[in-house]
Coordinates of C-alpha atoms in Angstrom, one line a residue:
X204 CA -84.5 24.9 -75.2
X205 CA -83.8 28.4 -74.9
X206 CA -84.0 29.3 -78.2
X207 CA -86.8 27.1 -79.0
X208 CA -88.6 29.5 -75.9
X209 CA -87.8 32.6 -77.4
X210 CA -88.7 31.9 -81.4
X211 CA -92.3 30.6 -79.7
X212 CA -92.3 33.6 -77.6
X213 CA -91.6 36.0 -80.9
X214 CA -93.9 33.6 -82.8
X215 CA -96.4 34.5 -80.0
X216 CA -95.7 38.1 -80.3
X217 CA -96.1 38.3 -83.8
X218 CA -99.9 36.7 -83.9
X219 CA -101.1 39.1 -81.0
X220 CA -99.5 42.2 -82.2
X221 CA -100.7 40.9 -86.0
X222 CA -104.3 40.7 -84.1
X223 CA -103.7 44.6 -83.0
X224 CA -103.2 45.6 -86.4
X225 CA -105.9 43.7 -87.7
X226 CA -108.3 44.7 -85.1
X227 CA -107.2 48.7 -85.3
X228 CA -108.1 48.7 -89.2
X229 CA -111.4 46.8 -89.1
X230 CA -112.6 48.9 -85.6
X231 CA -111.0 51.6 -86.2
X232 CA -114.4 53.6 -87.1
X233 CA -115.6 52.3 -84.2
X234 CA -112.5 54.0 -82.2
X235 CA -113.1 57.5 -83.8
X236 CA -116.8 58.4 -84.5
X237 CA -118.7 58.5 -81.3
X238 CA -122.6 59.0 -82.0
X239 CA -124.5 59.7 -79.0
X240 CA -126.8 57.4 -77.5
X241 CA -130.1 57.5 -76.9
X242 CA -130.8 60.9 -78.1
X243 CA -134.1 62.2 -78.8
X244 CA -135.5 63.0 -82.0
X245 CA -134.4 66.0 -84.3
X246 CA -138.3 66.8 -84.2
X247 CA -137.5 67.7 -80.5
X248 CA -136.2 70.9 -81.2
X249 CA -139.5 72.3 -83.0
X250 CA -140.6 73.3 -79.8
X251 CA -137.4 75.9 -79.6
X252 CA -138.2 77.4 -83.1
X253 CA -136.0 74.9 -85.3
X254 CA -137.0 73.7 -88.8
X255 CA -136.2 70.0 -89.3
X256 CA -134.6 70.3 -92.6
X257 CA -134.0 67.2 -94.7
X258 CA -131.1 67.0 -97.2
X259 CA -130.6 63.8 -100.0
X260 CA -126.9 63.5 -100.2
X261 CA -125.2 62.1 -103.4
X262 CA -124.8 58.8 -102.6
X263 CA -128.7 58.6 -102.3
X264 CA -129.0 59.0 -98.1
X265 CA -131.6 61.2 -96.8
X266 CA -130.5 63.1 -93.6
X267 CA -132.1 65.2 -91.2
X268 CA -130.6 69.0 -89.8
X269 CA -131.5 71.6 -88.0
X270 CA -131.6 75.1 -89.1
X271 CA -132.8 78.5 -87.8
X272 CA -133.5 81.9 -89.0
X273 CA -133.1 85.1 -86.9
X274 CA -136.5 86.4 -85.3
X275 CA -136.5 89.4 -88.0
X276 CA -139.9 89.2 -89.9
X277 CA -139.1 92.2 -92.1
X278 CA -135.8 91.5 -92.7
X279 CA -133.8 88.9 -94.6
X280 CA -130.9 87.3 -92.8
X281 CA -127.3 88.8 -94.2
X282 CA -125.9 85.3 -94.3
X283 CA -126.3 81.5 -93.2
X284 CA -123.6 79.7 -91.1
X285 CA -123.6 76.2 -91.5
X286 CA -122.0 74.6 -88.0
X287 CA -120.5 70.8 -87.8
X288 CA -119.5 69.4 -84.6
X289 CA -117.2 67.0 -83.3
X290 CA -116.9 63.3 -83.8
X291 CA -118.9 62.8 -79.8
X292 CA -121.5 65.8 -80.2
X293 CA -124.6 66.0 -82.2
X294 CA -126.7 68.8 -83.7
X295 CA -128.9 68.4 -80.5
X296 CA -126.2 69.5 -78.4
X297 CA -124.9 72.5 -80.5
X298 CA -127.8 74.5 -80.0
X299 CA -126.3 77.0 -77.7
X300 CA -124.6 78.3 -80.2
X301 CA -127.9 79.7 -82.3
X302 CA -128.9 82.5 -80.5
X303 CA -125.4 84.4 -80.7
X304 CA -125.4 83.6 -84.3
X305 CA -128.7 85.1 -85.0
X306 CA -128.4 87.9 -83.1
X307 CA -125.6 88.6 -85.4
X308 CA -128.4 88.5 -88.4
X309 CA -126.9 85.3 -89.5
X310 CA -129.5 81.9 -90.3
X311 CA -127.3 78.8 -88.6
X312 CA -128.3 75.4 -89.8
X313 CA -126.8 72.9 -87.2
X314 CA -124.8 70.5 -89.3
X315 CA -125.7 66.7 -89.0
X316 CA -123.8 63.6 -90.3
X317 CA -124.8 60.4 -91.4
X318 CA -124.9 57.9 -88.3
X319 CA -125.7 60.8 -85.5
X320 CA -129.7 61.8 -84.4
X321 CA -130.6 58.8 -85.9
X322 CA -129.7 59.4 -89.5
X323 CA -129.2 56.2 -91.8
X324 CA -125.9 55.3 -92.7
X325 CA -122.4 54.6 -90.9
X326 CA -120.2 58.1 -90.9
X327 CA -117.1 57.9 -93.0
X328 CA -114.9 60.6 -94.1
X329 CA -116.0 60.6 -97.5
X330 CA -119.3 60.2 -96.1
X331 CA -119.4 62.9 -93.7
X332 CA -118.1 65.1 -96.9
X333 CA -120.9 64.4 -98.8
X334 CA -123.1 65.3 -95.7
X335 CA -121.6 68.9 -95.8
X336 CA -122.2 69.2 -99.1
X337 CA -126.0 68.1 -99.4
X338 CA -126.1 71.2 -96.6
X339 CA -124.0 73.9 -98.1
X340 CA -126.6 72.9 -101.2
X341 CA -129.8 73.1 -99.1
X342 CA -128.7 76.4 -98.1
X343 CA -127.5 78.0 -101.5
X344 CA -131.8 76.2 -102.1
X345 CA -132.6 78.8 -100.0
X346 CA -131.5 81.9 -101.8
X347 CA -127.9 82.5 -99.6
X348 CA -125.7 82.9 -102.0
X349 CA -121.9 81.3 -101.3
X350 CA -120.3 84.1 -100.2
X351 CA -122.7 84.6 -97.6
X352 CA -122.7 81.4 -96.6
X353 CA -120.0 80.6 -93.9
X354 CA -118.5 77.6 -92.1
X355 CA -118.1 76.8 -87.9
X356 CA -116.5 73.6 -87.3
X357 CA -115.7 72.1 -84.0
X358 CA -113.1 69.4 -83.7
X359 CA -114.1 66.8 -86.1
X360 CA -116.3 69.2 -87.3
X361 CA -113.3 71.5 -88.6
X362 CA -111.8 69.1 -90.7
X363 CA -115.3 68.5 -92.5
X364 CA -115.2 72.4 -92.4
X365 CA -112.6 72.4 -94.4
X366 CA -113.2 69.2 -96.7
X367 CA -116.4 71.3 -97.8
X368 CA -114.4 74.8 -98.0
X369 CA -111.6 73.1 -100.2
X370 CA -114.1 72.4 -103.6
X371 CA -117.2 75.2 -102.6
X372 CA -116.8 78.7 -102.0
X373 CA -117.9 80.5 -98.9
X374 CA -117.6 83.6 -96.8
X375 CA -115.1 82.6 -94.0
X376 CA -114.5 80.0 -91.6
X377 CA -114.5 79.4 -87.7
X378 CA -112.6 76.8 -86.3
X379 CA -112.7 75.9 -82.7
X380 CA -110.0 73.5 -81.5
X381 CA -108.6 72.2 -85.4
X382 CA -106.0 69.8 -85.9
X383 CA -103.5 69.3 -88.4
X384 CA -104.9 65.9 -89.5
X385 CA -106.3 62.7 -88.0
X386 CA -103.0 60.9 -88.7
X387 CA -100.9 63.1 -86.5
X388 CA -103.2 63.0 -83.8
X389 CA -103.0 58.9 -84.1
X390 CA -99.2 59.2 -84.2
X391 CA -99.2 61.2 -80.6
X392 CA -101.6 58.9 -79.6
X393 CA -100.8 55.5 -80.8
X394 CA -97.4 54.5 -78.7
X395 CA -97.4 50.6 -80.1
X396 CA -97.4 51.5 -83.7
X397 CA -95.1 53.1 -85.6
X398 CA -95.9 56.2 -87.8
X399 CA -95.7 54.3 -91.4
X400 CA -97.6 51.6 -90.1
X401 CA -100.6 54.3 -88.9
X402 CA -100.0 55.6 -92.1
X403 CA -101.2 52.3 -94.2
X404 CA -104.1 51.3 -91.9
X405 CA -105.6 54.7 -91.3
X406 CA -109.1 54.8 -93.2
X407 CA -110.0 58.2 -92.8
X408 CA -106.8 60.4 -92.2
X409 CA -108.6 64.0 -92.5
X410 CA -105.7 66.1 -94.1
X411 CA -106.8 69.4 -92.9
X412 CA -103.0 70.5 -93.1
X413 CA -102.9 69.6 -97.1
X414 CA -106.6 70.8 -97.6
X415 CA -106.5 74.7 -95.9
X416 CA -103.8 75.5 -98.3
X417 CA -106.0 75.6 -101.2
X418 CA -108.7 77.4 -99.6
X419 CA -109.4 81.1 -100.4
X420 CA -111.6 82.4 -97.8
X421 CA -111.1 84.1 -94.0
X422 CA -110.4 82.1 -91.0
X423 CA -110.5 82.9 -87.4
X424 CA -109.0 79.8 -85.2
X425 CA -110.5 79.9 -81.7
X426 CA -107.8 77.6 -79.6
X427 CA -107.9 76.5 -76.0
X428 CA -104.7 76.4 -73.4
X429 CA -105.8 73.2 -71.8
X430 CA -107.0 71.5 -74.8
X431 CA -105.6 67.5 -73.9
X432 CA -107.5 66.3 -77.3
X433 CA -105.6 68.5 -79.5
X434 CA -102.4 69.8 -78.6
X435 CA -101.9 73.7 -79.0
X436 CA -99.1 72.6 -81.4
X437 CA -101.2 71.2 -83.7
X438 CA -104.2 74.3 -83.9
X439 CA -101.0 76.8 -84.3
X440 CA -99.5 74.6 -87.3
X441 CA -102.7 74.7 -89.0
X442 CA -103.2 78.8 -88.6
X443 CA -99.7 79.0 -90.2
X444 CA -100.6 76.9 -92.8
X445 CA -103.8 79.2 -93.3
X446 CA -103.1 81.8 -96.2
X447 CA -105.1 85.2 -97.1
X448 CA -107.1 87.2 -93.7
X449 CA -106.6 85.0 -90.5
X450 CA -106.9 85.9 -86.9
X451 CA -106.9 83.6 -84.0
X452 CA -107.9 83.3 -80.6
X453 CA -106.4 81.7 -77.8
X454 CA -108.1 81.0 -74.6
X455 CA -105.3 80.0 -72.1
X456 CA -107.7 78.3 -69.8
X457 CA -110.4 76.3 -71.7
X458 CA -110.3 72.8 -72.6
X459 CA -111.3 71.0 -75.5
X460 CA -115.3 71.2 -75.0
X461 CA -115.9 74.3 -73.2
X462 CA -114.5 77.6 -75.2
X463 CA -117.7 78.5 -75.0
X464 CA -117.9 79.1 -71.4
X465 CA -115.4 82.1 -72.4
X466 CA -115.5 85.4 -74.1
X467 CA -115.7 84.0 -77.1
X468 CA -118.7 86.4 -78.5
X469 CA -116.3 89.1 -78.9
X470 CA -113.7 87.7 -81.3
X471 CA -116.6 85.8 -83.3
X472 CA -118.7 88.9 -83.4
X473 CA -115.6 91.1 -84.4
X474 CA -114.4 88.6 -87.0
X475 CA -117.8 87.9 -88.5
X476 CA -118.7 92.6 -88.4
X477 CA -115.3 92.6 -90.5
X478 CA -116.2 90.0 -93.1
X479 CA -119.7 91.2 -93.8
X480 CA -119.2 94.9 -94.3

């Protein structure tokens, strides 16, 4: 009787943890890419000065962007910098970034993904590529030319950062709070799997750690003390991985969210004087 208890037990154990597996691969999306709800229109942020800018991407989706040019009538920006943000943020909500970078004679197009501020699709990894892409190409439609183009990612948005950096050029490349890679933040997360099975039944895995070794442009890595998302670990890995010019920042106190309640003007503004001289 015993033994008939425990096989029906480890029978039992084996459909329900069967059912996790299952369930992590087929809602796994679901578990990473967090679209904001209930957002207001793009078109909400004419009223600020933003051109609604819209992009066809190569697998035929047209999306919608932001994008802003500095307040210099007689003079051309020096540059464009493209921004992407993380996987629970939208273009909407990166806005407080624009001023700095147009004071620093820079155009910034706020970076948008299919799925987020009511774009069409459902955002993918290969997806969210080809978003960054149909972007760095609306802004080389503009005149900038690459190398005056540069990337600022946040979070999610660094690894598309750097998915776009690995196959286009560009001037250099901001990234605030960067990971090695989406598996290795699943494997510190993710106690009731093991690694290899993670492994098999991640969809998008974001291999920022294989991808920045092939990229030939400056970085500066902005990384927070108290960061609970990404551990410090993981941001330092990735800068040692970086080869070429490289600086980084750390800010002992900030969290994941809010390096920008910080000094960060001064690094960004030093970083970005050095790479446009």
């Amino acid at each position: 009787m015993l033994k008939k208890n425990i096989r029906l037990a480890v029978f039992l154990f084996a459909i329900i943890y069967a059912c996790i597996l299952s369930a992590s691969f087929f809602f796994q999306r679901n578990m990473m890419y967090f679209p904001p709800i209930g957002l207001p229109p793009l078109e909400e942020a004419a009223a600020q000065g933003y051109e609604i800018v819209q992009v066809k991407t190569e697998d035929g989706l047209t999306l919608k962007t932001l994008y802003k040019a500095p307040e210099s009538p007689n003079k051309n920006p020096k540059g464009a910098i493209l921004v992407f943000h993380g996987n629970g943020s939208s273009a909407l909500y990166e806005r407080h970034r624009t001023d700095f970078f147009n004071s620093l004679g820079l155009a910034v197009m706020l970076g948008e993904y299919r799925g987020y501020s009511h774009n069409e699709g459902k955002p993918t990894e290969s997806g969210l590529i080809k978003d960054a892409q149909a972007q760095y190409e609306a802004l080389m439609a503009r005149g900038f030319k690459p190398e005056n183009i540069y990337l600022y990612g946040h979070s999610l948005g660094t690894a598309v950062s750097l998915a776009l950096a690995e196959n286009k050029k560009v001037g250099g490349i901001i990234l605030e709070t960067p990971f090695l890679s989406a598996l290795t933040l699943a494997h510190g997360a993710i106690h009731f799997m093991p690694d290899f099975l993670i492994n098999i039944i991640m969809r998008d895995n974001y291999r920022s750690d294989e991808r920045i070794t092939k990229i030939d442009a400056p970085f500066l890595f902005l990384i927070a003390g108290k960061d609970t998302i990404v551990p410090n670990e993981s941001s330092e890995a990735l800068y040692n991985l970086a080869r070429g010019k490289k600086e980084k920042a750390f800010f002992p106190t900030a969290n994941h969210v809010n390096i920008w309640d910080f000094d960060v003007h001064t690094p960004i503004r030093k970083f970005m004087e050095d790479i446009t001289q």
